[in-house]
PDB file of C-alpha atoms in Angstrom:
ATOM      1  CA  UNK A   1       0.000   0.000   0.000  1.00 84.00           C
ATOM      2  CA  UNK A   2       1.272   3.459  -0.886  1.00 89.00           C
ATOM      3  CA  UNK A   3       0.722   6.322   1.555  1.00 93.00           C
ATOM      4  CA  UNK A   4       0.638  10.110   1.335  1.00 92.00           C
ATOM      5  CA  UNK A   5       1.534  12.234   4.353  1.00 93.00           C
ATOM      6  CA  UNK A   6      -1.250  14.746   5.052  1.00 93.00           C
ATOM      7  CA  UNK A   7      -0.188  16.146   8.452  1.00 95.00           C
ATOM      8  CA  UNK A   8       2.581  16.307  11.059  1.00 96.00           C
ATOM      9  CA  UNK A   9       1.852  15.894  14.758  1.00 97.00           C
ATOM     10  CA  UNK A  10       3.236  18.941  16.585  1.00 97.00           C
ATOM     11  CA  UNK A  11       2.077  18.221  20.124  1.00 97.00           C
ATOM     12  CA  UNK A  12      -0.788  17.175  22.349  1.00 97.00           C
ATOM     13  CA  UNK A  13      -3.900  19.204  23.123  1.00 97.00           C
ATOM     14  CA  UNK A  14      -5.783  18.753  26.373  1.00 94.00           C
ATOM     15  CA  UNK A  15      -5.981  15.584  28.456  1.00 95.00           C
ATOM     16  CA  UNK A  16      -8.145  13.393  26.211  1.00 95.00           C
ATOM     17  CA  UNK A  17      -5.501  12.346  23.690  1.00 96.00           C
ATOM     18  CA  UNK A  18      -6.018  15.068  21.092  1.00 97.00           C
ATOM     19  CA  UNK A  19      -3.192  16.317  18.870  1.00 98.00           C
ATOM     20  CA  UNK A  20      -2.132  19.688  17.469  1.00 97.00           C
ATOM     21  CA  UNK A  21      -1.221  18.992  13.849  1.00 97.00           C
ATOM     22  CA  UNK A  22       0.237  20.924  10.935  1.00 94.00           C
ATOM     23  CA  UNK A  23      -1.645  20.176   7.720  1.00 91.00           C
ATOM     24  CA  UNK A  24       0.411  19.242   4.657  1.00 88.00           C
ATOM     25  CA  UNK A  25      -2.587  18.907   2.342  1.00 87.00           C
ATOM     26  CA  UNK A  26      -4.275  21.456   0.126  1.00 82.00           C
ATOM     27  CA  UNK A  27      -7.563  19.636   0.725  1.00 87.00           C
ATOM     28  CA  UNK A  28      -8.007  19.427   4.531  1.00 90.00           C
ATOM     29  CA  UNK A  29     -11.798  19.437   4.359  1.00 91.00           C
ATOM     30  CA  UNK A  30     -11.651  16.210   2.325  1.00 91.00           C
ATOM     31  CA  UNK A  31      -8.745  14.520   4.110  1.00 94.00           C
ATOM     32  CA  UNK A  32      -9.865  15.244   7.696  1.00 95.00           C
ATOM     33  CA  UNK A  33     -13.389  13.807   7.495  1.00 95.00           C
ATOM     34  CA  UNK A  34     -14.701  12.142  10.637  1.00 97.00           C
ATOM     35  CA  UNK A  35     -14.586   8.304  10.601  1.00 97.00           C
ATOM     36  CA  UNK A  36     -11.806   8.375   7.976  1.00 96.00           C
ATOM     37  CA  UNK A  37      -9.187   5.664   8.319  1.00 97.00           C
ATOM     38  CA  UNK A  38      -5.704   7.142   8.611  1.00 98.00           C
ATOM     39  CA  UNK A  39      -2.293   5.873   9.686  1.00 98.00           C
ATOM     40  CA  UNK A  40       0.108   7.346  12.222  1.00 98.00           C
ATOM     41  CA  UNK A  41       3.660   6.808  10.999  1.00 97.00           C
ATOM     42  CA  UNK A  42       7.018   7.146  12.716  1.00 97.00           C
ATOM     43  CA  UNK A  43       9.404   7.974   9.897  1.00 93.00           C
ATOM     44  CA  UNK A  44      12.478   7.060  11.977  1.00 95.00           C
ATOM     45  CA  UNK A  45      11.399   3.574  13.074  1.00 96.00           C
ATOM     46  CA  UNK A  46       8.906   2.732  10.329  1.00 95.00           C
ATOM     47  CA  UNK A  47       6.221   1.951  12.937  1.00 96.00           C
ATOM     48  CA  UNK A  48       2.612   2.424  11.849  1.00 97.00           C
ATOM     49  CA  UNK A  49      -0.674   2.573  13.728  1.00 97.00           C
ATOM     50  CA  UNK A  50      -4.017   2.490  11.903  1.00 97.00           C
ATOM     51  CA  UNK A  51      -6.470   4.963  13.438  1.00 98.00           C
ATOM     52  CA  UNK A  52      -9.974   6.346  12.878  1.00 98.00           C
ATOM     53  CA  UNK A  53     -10.502  10.107  12.943  1.00 98.00           C
ATOM     54  CA  UNK A  54     -13.024  10.972  15.652  1.00 98.00           C
ATOM     55  CA  UNK A  55     -12.461  14.731  16.121  1.00 97.00           C
ATOM     56  CA  UNK A  56     -11.352  17.598  13.904  1.00 97.00           C
ATOM     57  CA  UNK A  57     -11.275  21.339  14.464  1.00 97.00           C
ATOM     58  CA  UNK A  58      -9.156  24.002  12.825  1.00 95.00           C
ATOM     59  CA  UNK A  59      -7.544  26.423  15.269  1.00 89.00           C
ATOM     60  CA  UNK A  60      -5.624  29.252  13.613  1.00 82.00           C
ATOM     61  CA  UNK A  61      -3.061  27.568  11.349  1.00 82.00           C
ATOM     62  CA  UNK A  62      -3.177  24.115  12.994  1.00 94.00           C
ATOM     63  CA  UNK A  63      -5.741  21.353  13.253  1.00 97.00           C
ATOM     64  CA  UNK A  64      -6.809  19.687  16.471  1.00 97.00           C
ATOM     65  CA  UNK A  65      -7.322  16.002  15.647  1.00 98.00           C
ATOM     66  CA  UNK A  66      -8.496  13.080  17.740  1.00 98.00           C
ATOM     67  CA  UNK A  67      -8.587   9.349  17.058  1.00 98.00           C
ATOM     68  CA  UNK A  68     -10.832   6.618  18.468  1.00 98.00           C
ATOM     69  CA  UNK A  69      -7.807   4.506  19.376  1.00 98.00           C
ATOM     70  CA  UNK A  70      -6.059   7.209  21.455  1.00 97.00           C
ATOM     71  CA  UNK A  71      -8.055   8.466  24.442  1.00 96.00           C
ATOM     72  CA  UNK A  72      -5.550   9.916  26.929  1.00 97.00           C
ATOM     73  CA  UNK A  73      -2.661  12.344  26.998  1.00 96.00           C
ATOM     74  CA  UNK A  74      -0.398   9.500  28.172  1.00 97.00           C
ATOM     75  CA  UNK A  75      -1.175   7.508  25.019  1.00 97.00           C
ATOM     76  CA  UNK A  76      -0.907  10.590  22.806  1.00 97.00           C
ATOM     77  CA  UNK A  77       2.562  11.502  24.057  1.00 97.00           C
ATOM     78  CA  UNK A  78       4.003   8.360  22.429  1.00 96.00           C
ATOM     79  CA  UNK A  79       3.089   9.691  18.974  1.00 97.00           C
ATOM     80  CA  UNK A  80       4.639  13.163  19.129  1.00 96.00           C
ATOM     81  CA  UNK A  81       6.368  14.198  15.887  1.00 95.00           C
ATOM     82  CA  UNK A  82       4.791  11.296  13.957  1.00 98.00           C
ATOM     83  CA  UNK A  83       3.280  11.795  10.509  1.00 97.00           C
ATOM     84  CA  UNK A  84      -0.371  11.260   9.668  1.00 97.00           C
ATOM     85  CA  UNK A  85      -0.731   9.350   6.418  1.00 97.00           C
ATOM     86  CA  UNK A  86      -3.619   8.373   4.180  1.00 96.00           C
ATOM     87  CA  UNK A  87      -3.827   5.562   1.648  1.00 94.00           C
ATOM     88  CA  UNK A  88      -2.924   7.216  -1.668  1.00 90.00           C
ATOM     89  CA  UNK A  89      -5.831   5.466  -3.412  1.00 90.00           C
ATOM     90  CA  UNK A  90      -8.240   7.168  -0.984  1.00 90.00           C
ATOM     91  CA  UNK A  91      -6.778  10.622  -1.591  1.00 88.00           C
ATOM     92  CA  UNK A  92      -7.348  11.565  -5.218  1.00 85.00           C
ATOM     93  CA  UNK A  93      -6.382  15.036  -6.331  1.00 85.00           C
ATOM     94  CA  UNK A  94      -8.069  17.195  -8.982  1.00 83.00           C
ATOM     95  CA  UNK A  95      -6.644  17.422 -12.470  1.00 83.00           C
ATOM     96  CA  UNK A  96      -3.824  19.967 -12.805  1.00 80.00           C
ATOM     97  CA  UNK A  97      -2.925  19.599  -9.112  1.00 85.00           C
ATOM     98  CA  UNK A  98       0.176  17.732  -7.969  1.00 89.00           C
ATOM     99  CA  UNK A  99       1.589  16.182  -4.854  1.00 86.00           C
ATOM    100  CA  UNK A 100       4.964  17.555  -3.818  1.00 86.00           C
ATOM    101  CA  UNK A 101       6.237  13.979  -3.435  1.00 84.00           C
ATOM    102  CA  UNK A 102       5.345  13.274  -7.085  1.00 89.00           C
ATOM    103  CA  UNK A 103       7.340  16.296  -8.294  1.00 93.00           C
ATOM    104  CA  UNK A 104      10.493  15.413  -6.370  1.00 94.00           C
ATOM    105  CA  UNK A 105      12.992  13.603  -8.568  1.00 96.00           C
ATOM    106  CA  UNK A 106      11.394  14.753 -11.832  1.00 97.00           C
ATOM    107  CA  UNK A 107      13.890  15.608 -14.549  1.00 97.00           C
ATOM    108  CA  UNK A 108      13.572  19.171 -15.824  1.00 97.00           C
ATOM    109  CA  UNK A 109      13.979  19.972 -19.516  1.00 96.00           C
ATOM    110  CA  UNK A 110      13.741  23.117 -21.608  1.00 94.00           C
ATOM    111  CA  UNK A 111      11.341  23.229 -24.575  1.00 94.00           C
ATOM    112  CA  UNK A 112      14.085  22.090 -26.954  1.00 94.00           C
ATOM    113  CA  UNK A 113      14.586  18.891 -24.924  1.00 94.00           C
ATOM    114  CA  UNK A 114      17.840  19.857 -23.171  1.00 93.00           C
ATOM    115  CA  UNK A 115      18.036  18.434 -19.670  1.00 95.00           C
ATOM    116  CA  UNK A 116      18.509  21.222 -17.143  1.00 95.00           C
ATOM    117  CA  UNK A 117      18.494  19.238 -13.899  1.00 95.00           C
ATOM    118  CA  UNK A 118      16.297  17.410 -11.411  1.00 97.00           C
ATOM    119  CA  UNK A 119      13.726  18.656  -8.897  1.00 97.00           C
ATOM    120  CA  UNK A 120      15.469  18.487  -5.527  1.00 96.00           C
ATOM    121  CA  UNK A 121      12.887  20.304  -3.385  1.00 94.00           C
ATOM    122  CA  UNK A 122       9.562  22.104  -3.583  1.00 91.00           C
ATOM    123  CA  UNK A 123       8.931  25.183  -1.482  1.00 89.00           C
ATOM    124  CA  UNK A 124       5.305  26.026  -0.853  1.00 78.00           C
ATOM    125  CA  UNK A 125       5.516  29.764  -0.360  1.00 71.00           C
ATOM    126  CA  UNK A 126       2.246  31.635  -0.828  1.00 64.00           C
ATOM    127  CA  UNK A 127       0.780  32.149  -3.315  1.00 77.00           C
ATOM    128  CA  UNK A 128       2.600  29.480  -5.345  1.00 83.00           C
ATOM    129  CA  UNK A 129       5.108  26.663  -5.181  1.00 88.00           C
ATOM    130  CA  UNK A 130       8.735  27.028  -6.248  1.00 92.00           C
ATOM    131  CA  UNK A 131      10.796  24.154  -7.644  1.00 94.00           C
ATOM    132  CA  UNK A 132      14.436  23.884  -6.603  1.00 95.00           C
ATOM    133  CA  UNK A 133      16.288  22.272  -9.502  1.00 96.00           C
ATOM    134  CA  UNK A 134      19.670  20.642  -8.916  1.00 96.00           C
ATOM    135  CA  UNK A 135      22.249  20.847 -11.685  1.00 93.00           C
ATOM    136  CA  UNK A 136      25.462  18.895 -11.953  1.00 89.00           C
ATOM    137  CA  UNK A 137      28.517  20.977 -11.078  1.00 89.00           C
ATOM    138  CA  UNK A 138      26.493  24.209 -11.093  1.00 91.00           C
ATOM    139  CA  UNK A 139      24.384  26.134  -8.630  1.00 93.00           C
ATOM    140  CA  UNK A 140      20.781  25.062  -8.140  1.00 93.00           C
ATOM    141  CA  UNK A 141      18.160  27.258  -9.739  1.00 93.00           C
ATOM    142  CA  UNK A 142      14.565  28.018  -8.768  1.00 93.00           C
ATOM    143  CA  UNK A 143      11.451  27.914 -10.927  1.00 93.00           C
ATOM    144  CA  UNK A 144       8.091  29.348  -9.883  1.00 92.00           C
ATOM    145  CA  UNK A 145       5.500  26.585 -10.418  1.00 92.00           C
ATOM    146  CA  UNK A 146       3.246  28.703 -12.633  1.00 91.00           C
ATOM    147  CA  UNK A 147       2.071  28.344 -16.243  1.00 91.00           C
ATOM    148  CA  UNK A 148       4.382  31.128 -17.408  1.00 91.00           C
ATOM    149  CA  UNK A 149       7.420  28.920 -16.668  1.00 93.00           C
ATOM    150  CA  UNK A 150       6.157  25.332 -16.301  1.00 94.00           C
ATOM    151  CA  UNK A 151       4.791  24.135 -19.635  1.00 95.00           C
ATOM    152  CA  UNK A 152       4.167  20.410 -19.051  1.00 95.00           C
ATOM    153  CA  UNK A 153       4.247  18.106 -16.042  1.00 95.00           C
ATOM    154  CA  UNK A 154       4.293  14.327 -16.479  1.00 94.00           C
ATOM    155  CA  UNK A 155       4.657  12.797 -13.023  1.00 91.00           C
ATOM    156  CA  UNK A 156       4.190   9.250 -14.378  1.00 90.00           C
ATOM    157  CA  UNK A 157       7.376   9.633 -16.443  1.00 96.00           C
ATOM    158  CA  UNK A 158       9.041  12.021 -13.924  1.00 96.00           C
ATOM    159  CA  UNK A 159       9.447  14.757 -16.557  1.00 97.00           C
ATOM    160  CA  UNK A 160       8.808  18.516 -16.378  1.00 97.00           C
ATOM    161  CA  UNK A 161       9.281  20.912 -19.299  1.00 97.00           C
ATOM    162  CA  UNK A 162       9.888  24.578 -18.517  1.00 96.00           C
ATOM    163  CA  UNK A 163      10.391  27.765 -20.479  1.00 93.00           C
ATOM    164  CA  UNK A 164      13.484  29.333 -18.957  1.00 87.00           C
ATOM    165  CA  UNK A 165      13.826  33.086 -19.232  1.00 81.00           C
ATOM    166  CA  UNK A 166      16.978  35.136 -19.087  1.00 79.00           C
ATOM    167  CA  UNK A 167      18.328  35.197 -15.545  1.00 71.00           C
ATOM    168  CA  UNK A 168      16.431  32.097 -14.414  1.00 71.00           C
ATOM    169  CA  UNK A 169      19.310  29.656 -14.868  1.00 70.00           C
TER     170      UNK A 169
END
């Protein structure tokens, strides 16, 4: 099964096993539906715990989430800094939207087919994303993820075509 990380656990909230979480999804209203099956994941150890979402409330820029399987602060403390994942098949995204994980590792080409580098990171600054492209033996360059620069994205073949302008590279 393939998973997508949709949130990071920042800390506990209250005494009943609730968590303060940072959302990593552009679709929180769909991903954080009550009764949804999710997975807590410790990236360091690989441990996973399947859970059922029983509580959700947005508070400023974080979400307060609760799970049926975790009912006390003592239990909750064992999951601090874990990720919250969802089965990728249960988390479709609209056309012309992309997951950051799917963009990482894509080769970047200009419109003439010359390879310029590979996507090393994606920064999600408002209002748009920015691709960090790694080049061999040269400085990385940055591409705003907007139609003006990014012409085609093929995540299945890990290929992005851009229109570089003077000063971009």
